Amino acid sequence: MKKIVILISGRGSNMEAMIAARDAGRLPVDIVAVISNRPAAAGLETAARAGIATHYVDHRGFAGRDAFDAALAECIDGFSHDLVVLAGFMRILTEGFVRHYEGRLMNIHPSLLPAFPGLHTHRRALEEGVRIHGCTVHFVTPTLDHGPVIVQAAVPVLDGDTEDSLAARILGQEHRIYPQAVRWFAEDRLRLENGRVRLAAEPAADSALISPGIV
Ligand code: GRF
């Protein structure tokens, strides 16, 4: 069974969705650790209650990004793992860190990338007047909120939506597609071809490659 380390910075609801999927038998992974850059992240307590090893590496104790990322990598690599899952981890990572985990570092971003990389995605979507918004799970590359898309989910933007109502609608989709993407990784079904993600058919079906799309 594949082993994953989850990185969080706050409440950790995506992490909780993975724990719930694992417990329901829908996510065949061993969650070996949850690590935060914030000692007070609420998600650390949730993980500990679920019996998962928790750690923090407080970014405020480091002079710069290189030193912090080196300490974070040391903490992660203290656990045998196959995949590192960024779940609301609110730190920009250095190129060296990203390269170290190339092809085994996933992120979820609350927009339909490449639209709205960076912060305040829901506010910006409302300001732009887009009618469709969503979330993206992708492999991480050194460019912020960029990298081969694994899966996306779209939601309508409704008249009268606020940042909060839009965020809530999208969060529901995040909790659906992130465990799904990690499951595909756990099943060895994700392949990178020319910078694109290809999803292999389920083992029981024929082995043709199909495109992951909007689910
Ligand atoms: C999510 O919206 C995620 O897409 C973004 O940060 C938020 C984290 O929420 N990167 P949670 O900590 O998983 O509840």
PDB file of C-alpha atoms and ligand atoms in Angstrom:
ATOM      1  CA  MET A   1       0.000   0.000   0.000  1.00  0.00           C
ATOM      2  CA  LYS A   2       1.298   3.462  -0.913  1.00  0.00           C
ATOM      3  CA  LYS A   3       2.318   5.762   1.906  1.00  0.00           C
ATOM      4  CA  ILE A   4       1.450   9.442   1.924  1.00  0.00           C
ATOM      5  CA  VAL A   5       2.529  12.458   3.954  1.00  0.00           C
ATOM      6  CA  ILE A   6       0.034  15.331   4.102  1.00  0.00           C
ATOM      7  CA  LEU A   7       1.162  18.949   4.568  1.00  0.00           C
ATOM      8  CA  ILE A   8      -1.308  21.471   5.990  1.00  0.00           C
ATOM      9  CA  SER A   9      -1.325  25.014   7.341  1.00  0.00           C
ATOM     10  CA  GLY A  10      -4.805  25.386   8.822  1.00  0.00           C
ATOM     11  CA  ARG A  11      -8.104  23.653   9.371  1.00  0.00           C
ATOM     12  CA  GLY A  12      -7.237  20.646   7.215  1.00  0.00           C
ATOM     13  CA  SER A  13     -10.649  19.808   5.783  1.00  0.00           C
ATOM     14  CA  ASN A  14      -9.082  18.278   2.651  1.00  0.00           C
ATOM     15  CA  MET A  15      -6.914  16.150   4.923  1.00  0.00           C
ATOM     16  CA  GLU A  16     -10.060  15.112   6.817  1.00  0.00           C
ATOM     17  CA  ALA A  17     -11.713  14.151   3.538  1.00  0.00           C
ATOM     18  CA  MET A  18      -8.771  11.832   2.874  1.00  0.00           C
ATOM     19  CA  ILE A  19      -8.943  10.288   6.319  1.00  0.00           C
ATOM     20  CA  ALA A  20     -12.687   9.732   5.837  1.00  0.00           C
ATOM     21  CA  ALA A  21     -12.148   8.215   2.381  1.00  0.00           C
ATOM     22  CA  ARG A  22      -9.450   5.934   3.775  1.00  0.00           C
ATOM     23  CA  ASP A  23     -11.708   4.865   6.643  1.00  0.00           C
ATOM     24  CA  ALA A  24     -14.553   4.178   4.220  1.00  0.00           C
ATOM     25  CA  GLY A  25     -12.290   1.929   2.139  1.00  0.00           C
ATOM     26  CA  ARG A  26     -12.276   4.348  -0.798  1.00  0.00           C
ATOM     27  CA  LEU A  27      -8.635   5.422  -0.466  1.00  0.00           C
ATOM     28  CA  PRO A  28      -6.142   2.582  -0.160  1.00  0.00           C
ATOM     29  CA  VAL A  29      -3.231   4.510   1.357  1.00  0.00           C
ATOM     30  CA  ASP A  30      -1.330   4.605   4.605  1.00  0.00           C
ATOM     31  CA  ILE A  31      -1.310   8.205   5.916  1.00  0.00           C
ATOM     32  CA  VAL A  32       2.053   8.081   7.683  1.00  0.00           C
ATOM     33  CA  ALA A  33       2.229  11.683   8.886  1.00  0.00           C
ATOM     34  CA  VAL A  34       0.578  15.091   8.829  1.00  0.00           C
ATOM     35  CA  ILE A  35       3.007  17.998   8.982  1.00  0.00           C
ATOM     36  CA  SER A  36       2.216  21.693   9.383  1.00  0.00           C
ATOM     37  CA  ASN A  37       4.258  24.869   9.118  1.00  0.00           C
ATOM     38  CA  ARG A  38       1.993  26.327  11.818  1.00  0.00           C
ATOM     39  CA  PRO A  39       2.106  24.778  15.292  1.00  0.00           C
ATOM     40  CA  ALA A  40      -1.476  25.918  15.961  1.00  0.00           C
ATOM     41  CA  ALA A  41      -3.013  24.481  12.788  1.00  0.00           C
ATOM     42  CA  ALA A  42      -6.354  22.991  13.801  1.00  0.00           C
ATOM     43  CA  GLY A  43      -5.826  20.096  11.420  1.00  0.00           C
ATOM     44  CA  LEU A  44      -2.950  18.770  13.540  1.00  0.00           C
ATOM     45  CA  GLU A  45      -5.376  17.954  16.354  1.00  0.00           C
ATOM     46  CA  THR A  46      -7.797  16.320  13.953  1.00  0.00           C
ATOM     47  CA  ALA A  47      -4.999  14.134  12.600  1.00  0.00           C
ATOM     48  CA  ALA A  48      -3.737  13.239  16.070  1.00  0.00           C
ATOM     49  CA  ARG A  49      -7.280  12.227  17.095  1.00  0.00           C
ATOM     50  CA  ALA A  50      -7.320   9.936  14.067  1.00  0.00           C
ATOM     51  CA  GLY A  51      -4.144   8.291  15.365  1.00  0.00           C
ATOM     52  CA  ILE A  52      -1.841   9.781  12.723  1.00  0.00           C
ATOM     53  CA  ALA A  53       1.682  10.993  13.565  1.00  0.00           C
ATOM     54  CA  THR A  54       1.813  14.798  13.554  1.00  0.00           C
ATOM     55  CA  HIS A  55       4.698  17.232  13.357  1.00  0.00           C
ATOM     56  CA  TYR A  56       5.239  20.885  12.787  1.00  0.00           C
ATOM     57  CA  VAL A  57       8.153  22.774  11.300  1.00  0.00           C
ATOM     58  CA  ASP A  58       7.496  26.403  12.229  1.00  0.00           C
ATOM     59  CA  HIS A  59       8.530  28.580   9.294  1.00  0.00           C
ATOM     60  CA  ARG A  60       9.003  31.556  11.634  1.00  0.00           C
ATOM     61  CA  GLY A  61      12.078  29.891  13.106  1.00  0.00           C
ATOM     62  CA  PHE A  62      14.043  30.012   9.847  1.00  0.00           C
ATOM     63  CA  ALA A  63      15.995  32.795   8.215  1.00  0.00           C
ATOM     64  CA  GLY A  64      14.770  32.093   4.694  1.00  0.00           C
ATOM     65  CA  ARG A  65      12.897  29.762   2.399  1.00  0.00           C
ATOM     66  CA  ASP A  66      15.904  27.543   1.667  1.00  0.00           C
ATOM     67  CA  ALA A  67      16.531  26.800   5.345  1.00  0.00           C
ATOM     68  CA  PHE A  68      12.840  26.179   6.030  1.00  0.00           C
ATOM     69  CA  ASP A  69      12.384  23.922   3.010  1.00  0.00           C
ATOM     70  CA  ALA A  70      15.488  21.920   3.965  1.00  0.00           C
ATOM     71  CA  ALA A  71      14.103  21.344   7.472  1.00  0.00           C
ATOM     72  CA  LEU A  72      10.681  20.480   6.074  1.00  0.00           C
ATOM     73  CA  ALA A  73      12.189  17.974   3.621  1.00  0.00           C
ATOM     74  CA  GLU A  74      14.183  16.404   6.448  1.00  0.00           C
ATOM     75  CA  CYS A  75      10.989  15.995   8.479  1.00  0.00           C
ATOM     76  CA  ILE A  76       9.084  14.519   5.500  1.00  0.00           C
ATOM     77  CA  ASP A  77      11.938  12.208   4.551  1.00  0.00           C
ATOM     78  CA  GLY A  78      12.046  10.904   8.097  1.00  0.00           C
ATOM     79  CA  PHE A  79       8.955   8.949   7.025  1.00  0.00           C
ATOM     80  CA  SER A  80       9.059   6.329   4.354  1.00  0.00           C
ATOM     81  CA  HIS A  81       6.583   7.660   1.787  1.00  0.00           C
ATOM     82  CA  ASP A  82       5.558   7.545  -1.869  1.00  0.00           C
ATOM     83  CA  LEU A  83       3.628  10.803  -2.203  1.00  0.00           C
ATOM     84  CA  VAL A  84       3.524  14.215  -0.542  1.00  0.00           C
ATOM     85  CA  VAL A  85       0.071  15.813  -0.558  1.00  0.00           C
ATOM     86  CA  LEU A  86      -0.246  19.587  -0.142  1.00  0.00           C
ATOM     87  CA  ALA A  87      -3.641  20.186   1.423  1.00  0.00           C
ATOM     88  CA  GLY A  88      -4.013  23.874   2.184  1.00  0.00           C
ATOM     89  CA  PHE A  89      -0.279  24.251   2.733  1.00  0.00           C
ATOM     90  CA  MET A  90       0.175  27.998   2.461  1.00  0.00           C
ATOM     91  CA  ARG A  91       3.894  28.345   1.777  1.00  0.00           C
ATOM     92  CA  ILE A  92       5.649  29.001  -1.492  1.00  0.00           C
ATOM     93  CA  LEU A  93       8.136  26.168  -1.982  1.00  0.00           C
ATOM     94  CA  THR A  94      11.622  26.553  -3.400  1.00  0.00           C
ATOM     95  CA  GLU A  95      12.606  25.019  -6.714  1.00  0.00           C
ATOM     96  CA  GLY A  96      15.030  22.683  -4.940  1.00  0.00           C
ATOM     97  CA  PHE A  97      12.260  21.335  -2.724  1.00  0.00           C
ATOM     98  CA  VAL A  98       9.879  20.844  -5.633  1.00  0.00           C
ATOM     99  CA  ARG A  99      12.530  19.078  -7.745  1.00  0.00           C
ATOM    100  CA  HIS A 100      13.331  16.752  -4.841  1.00  0.00           C
ATOM    101  CA  TYR A 101       9.713  15.497  -4.906  1.00  0.00           C
ATOM    102  CA  GLU A 102       9.121  15.744  -8.648  1.00  0.00           C
ATOM    103  CA  GLY A 103       6.244  13.540  -9.785  1.00  0.00           C
ATOM    104  CA  ARG A 104       5.307  12.712  -6.194  1.00  0.00           C
ATOM    105  CA  LEU A 105       4.101  16.106  -4.975  1.00  0.00           C
ATOM    106  CA  MET A 106       0.420  17.002  -5.437  1.00  0.00           C
ATOM    107  CA  ASN A 107      -1.512  20.171  -4.703  1.00  0.00           C
ATOM    108  CA  ILE A 108      -5.112  21.312  -4.749  1.00  0.00           C
ATOM    109  CA  HIS A 109      -5.871  24.834  -5.836  1.00  0.00           C
ATOM    110  CA  PRO A 110      -9.286  26.511  -5.552  1.00  0.00           C
ATOM    111  CA  SER A 111      -9.668  27.609  -9.167  1.00  0.00           C
ATOM    112  CA  LEU A 112      -9.772  26.103 -12.628  1.00  0.00           C
ATOM    113  CA  LEU A 113      -6.081  26.524 -13.394  1.00  0.00           C
ATOM    114  CA  PRO A 114      -4.512  28.179 -15.294  1.00  0.00           C
ATOM    115  CA  ALA A 115      -7.134  30.779 -14.297  1.00  0.00           C
ATOM    116  CA  PHE A 116      -6.530  32.534 -10.990  1.00  0.00           C
ATOM    117  CA  PRO A 117      -3.251  31.197  -9.611  1.00  0.00           C
ATOM    118  CA  GLY A 118      -2.273  32.666  -6.235  1.00  0.00           C
ATOM    119  CA  LEU A 119      -4.493  33.928  -3.429  1.00  0.00           C
ATOM    120  CA  HIS A 120      -8.119  35.147  -3.147  1.00  0.00           C
ATOM    121  CA  THR A 121      -9.296  33.067  -6.087  1.00  0.00           C
ATOM    122  CA  HIS A 122     -13.006  33.304  -5.224  1.00  0.00           C
ATOM    123  CA  ARG A 123     -12.913  37.074  -4.831  1.00  0.00           C
ATOM    124  CA  ARG A 124     -11.122  37.415  -8.157  1.00  0.00           C
ATOM    125  CA  ALA A 125     -13.562  35.063  -9.899  1.00  0.00           C
ATOM    126  CA  LEU A 126     -16.476  37.213  -8.662  1.00  0.00           C
ATOM    127  CA  GLU A 127     -14.705  40.394  -9.716  1.00  0.00           C
ATOM    128  CA  GLU A 128     -14.109  39.013 -13.206  1.00  0.00           C
ATOM    129  CA  GLY A 129     -17.713  37.886 -13.525  1.00  0.00           C
ATOM    130  CA  VAL A 130     -16.883  34.341 -14.644  1.00  0.00           C
ATOM    131  CA  ARG A 131     -19.875  32.001 -14.737  1.00  0.00           C
ATOM    132  CA  ILE A 132     -17.882  28.837 -14.048  1.00  0.00           C
ATOM    133  CA  HIS A 133     -15.285  28.403 -11.330  1.00  0.00           C
ATOM    134  CA  GLY A 134     -13.830  25.351  -9.630  1.00  0.00           C
ATOM    135  CA  CYS A 135     -10.798  23.550  -8.308  1.00  0.00           C
ATOM    136  CA  THR A 136      -7.781  21.721  -9.676  1.00  0.00           C
ATOM    137  CA  VAL A 137      -5.568  18.900  -8.432  1.00  0.00           C
ATOM    138  CA  HIS A 138      -2.159  18.988 -10.100  1.00  0.00           C
ATOM    139  CA  PHE A 139       1.387  17.769  -9.800  1.00  0.00           C
ATOM    140  CA  VAL A 140       3.568  20.559  -8.473  1.00  0.00           C
ATOM    141  CA  THR A 141       6.232  22.248 -10.583  1.00  0.00           C
ATOM    142  CA  PRO A 142       8.490  25.111  -9.488  1.00  0.00           C
ATOM    143  CA  THR A 143       6.056  27.700 -10.910  1.00  0.00           C
ATOM    144  CA  LEU A 144       3.403  28.646  -8.341  1.00  0.00           C
ATOM    145  CA  ASP A 145       0.018  26.943  -8.869  1.00  0.00           C
ATOM    146  CA  HIS A 146       1.174  25.383 -12.073  1.00  0.00           C
ATOM    147  CA  GLY A 147       1.871  21.860 -13.245  1.00  0.00           C
ATOM    148  CA  PRO A 148       0.273  18.875 -14.951  1.00  0.00           C
ATOM    149  CA  VAL A 149      -3.447  18.788 -14.193  1.00  0.00           C
ATOM    150  CA  ILE A 150      -4.712  15.527 -12.711  1.00  0.00           C
ATOM    151  CA  VAL A 151      -8.390  16.370 -12.263  1.00  0.00           C
ATOM    152  CA  GLN A 152     -10.659  19.398 -12.122  1.00  0.00           C
ATOM    153  CA  ALA A 153     -14.200  20.027 -10.927  1.00  0.00           C
ATOM    154  CA  ALA A 154     -16.331  22.934 -12.090  1.00  0.00           C
ATOM    155  CA  VAL A 155     -19.206  24.679 -10.336  1.00  0.00           C
ATOM    156  CA  PRO A 156     -21.527  27.436 -11.534  1.00  0.00           C
ATOM    157  CA  VAL A 157     -21.119  30.969 -10.199  1.00  0.00           C
ATOM    158  CA  LEU A 158     -24.638  32.012  -9.208  1.00  0.00           C
ATOM    159  CA  ASP A 159     -26.173  35.457  -9.032  1.00  0.00           C
ATOM    160  CA  GLY A 160     -25.867  36.636  -5.456  1.00  0.00           C
ATOM    161  CA  ASP A 161     -22.835  34.470  -4.704  1.00  0.00           C
ATOM    162  CA  THR A 162     -20.410  35.802  -2.115  1.00  0.00           C
ATOM    163  CA  GLU A 163     -16.816  34.738  -1.583  1.00  0.00           C
ATOM    164  CA  ASP A 164     -18.042  32.488   1.217  1.00  0.00           C
ATOM    165  CA  SER A 165     -20.867  30.830  -0.704  1.00  0.00           C
ATOM    166  CA  LEU A 166     -18.584  30.194  -3.664  1.00  0.00           C
ATOM    167  CA  ALA A 167     -15.804  28.878  -1.420  1.00  0.00           C
ATOM    168  CA  ALA A 168     -18.223  26.467   0.259  1.00  0.00           C
ATOM    169  CA  ARG A 169     -19.536  25.167  -3.075  1.00  0.00           C
ATOM    170  CA  ILE A 170     -16.011  24.580  -4.313  1.00  0.00           C
ATOM    171  CA  LEU A 171     -14.760  23.056  -1.065  1.00  0.00           C
ATOM    172  CA  GLY A 172     -17.387  20.339  -1.436  1.00  0.00           C
ATOM    173  CA  GLN A 173     -15.869  19.506  -4.803  1.00  0.00           C
ATOM    174  CA  GLU A 174     -12.311  19.630  -3.416  1.00  0.00           C
ATOM    175  CA  HIS A 175     -13.276  16.993  -0.874  1.00  0.00           C
ATOM    176  CA  ARG A 176     -14.519  14.803  -3.706  1.00  0.00           C
ATOM    177  CA  ILE A 177     -11.723  15.134  -6.257  1.00  0.00           C
ATOM    178  CA  TYR A 178      -8.626  15.227  -4.031  1.00  0.00           C
ATOM    179  CA  PRO A 179      -9.136  11.754  -2.516  1.00  0.00           C
ATOM    180  CA  GLN A 180      -9.966  10.560  -6.051  1.00  0.00           C
ATOM    181  CA  ALA A 181      -6.668  11.897  -7.434  1.00  0.00           C
ATOM    182  CA  VAL A 182      -4.673  10.351  -4.588  1.00  0.00           C
ATOM    183  CA  ARG A 183      -6.512   7.087  -5.159  1.00  0.00           C
ATOM    184  CA  TRP A 184      -5.429   7.085  -8.815  1.00  0.00           C
ATOM    185  CA  PHE A 185      -1.840   7.626  -7.667  1.00  0.00           C
ATOM    186  CA  ALA A 186      -2.193   4.816  -5.122  1.00  0.00           C
ATOM    187  CA  GLU A 187      -3.441   2.524  -7.871  1.00  0.00           C
ATOM    188  CA  ASP A 188      -0.454   3.442 -10.073  1.00  0.00           C
ATOM    189  CA  ARG A 189      -2.784   4.772 -12.743  1.00  0.00           C
ATOM    190  CA  LEU A 190      -1.233   8.222 -13.288  1.00  0.00           C
ATOM    191  CA  ARG A 191       1.406   8.657 -15.983  1.00  0.00           C
ATOM    192  CA  LEU A 192       3.162  11.796 -17.121  1.00  0.00           C
ATOM    193  CA  GLU A 193       3.525  12.020 -20.897  1.00  0.00           C
ATOM    194  CA  ASN A 194       5.026  15.185 -22.391  1.00  0.00           C
ATOM    195  CA  GLY A 195       4.008  17.188 -19.348  1.00  0.00           C
ATOM    196  CA  ARG A 196       0.408  15.890 -19.457  1.00  0.00           C
ATOM    197  CA  VAL A 197      -1.219  13.501 -17.030  1.00  0.00           C
ATOM    198  CA  ARG A 198      -2.694  10.355 -18.505  1.00  0.00           C
ATOM    199  CA  LEU A 199      -5.007   8.159 -16.481  1.00  0.00           C
ATOM    200  CA  ALA A 200      -4.757   4.427 -17.091  1.00  0.00           C
ATOM    201  CA  ALA A 201      -8.019   2.537 -17.129  1.00  0.00           C
ATOM    202  CA  GLU A 202      -8.948   0.592 -14.020  1.00  0.00           C
ATOM    203  CA  PRO A 203      -6.878  -2.582 -13.674  1.00  0.00           C
ATOM    204  CA  ALA A 204      -9.896  -4.800 -14.365  1.00  0.00           C
ATOM    205  CA  ALA A 205     -10.703  -3.046 -17.638  1.00  0.00           C
ATOM    206  CA  ASP A 206      -8.416  -3.000 -20.665  1.00  0.00           C
ATOM    207  CA  SER A 207      -5.216  -1.084 -20.206  1.00  0.00           C
ATOM    208  CA  ALA A 208      -5.883   1.685 -22.772  1.00  0.00           C
ATOM    209  CA  LEU A 209      -5.013   5.178 -21.647  1.00  0.00           C
ATOM    210  CA  ILE A 210      -7.852   7.628 -21.293  1.00  0.00           C
ATOM    211  CA  SER A 211      -7.712  11.323 -20.609  1.00  0.00           C
ATOM    212  CA  PRO A 212      -8.595  12.496 -17.153  1.00  0.00           C
ATOM    213  CA  GLY A 213     -11.131  15.240 -17.573  1.00  0.00           C
ATOM    214  CA  ILE A 214     -13.711  17.128 -15.668  1.00  0.00           C
ATOM    215  CA  VAL A 215     -15.464  14.797 -13.244  1.00  0.00           C
TER     216      VAL A 215
HETATM  217  C1  GRF B   1      -8.564  24.857   0.140  1.00  0.00           C
HETATM  218  O1  GRF B   1      -9.491  25.692  -0.466  1.00  0.00           O
HETATM  219  C2  GRF B   1      -7.449  24.540  -0.808  1.00  0.00           C
HETATM  220  O2  GRF B   1      -7.860  24.457  -2.125  1.00  0.00           O
HETATM  221  C3  GRF B   1      -6.538  25.725  -0.639  1.00  0.00           C
HETATM  222  O3  GRF B   1      -6.587  26.030   0.727  1.00  0.00           O
HETATM  223  C4  GRF B   1      -7.816  25.565   1.269  1.00  0.00           C
HETATM  224  C5  GRF B   1      -7.465  24.636   2.382  1.00  0.00           C
HETATM  225  O4  GRF B   1      -8.564  24.198   3.112  1.00  0.00           O
HETATM  226  N1  GRF B   1      -5.226  25.421  -1.136  1.00  0.00           N
HETATM  227  P1  GRF B   1      -8.418  23.015   4.173  1.00  0.00           P
HETATM  228  O5  GRF B   1      -7.285  23.415   5.122  1.00  0.00           O
HETATM  229  O6  GRF B   1      -8.124  21.752   3.442  1.00  0.00           O
HETATM  230  O7  GRF B   1      -9.724  23.006   4.894  1.00  0.00           O
END
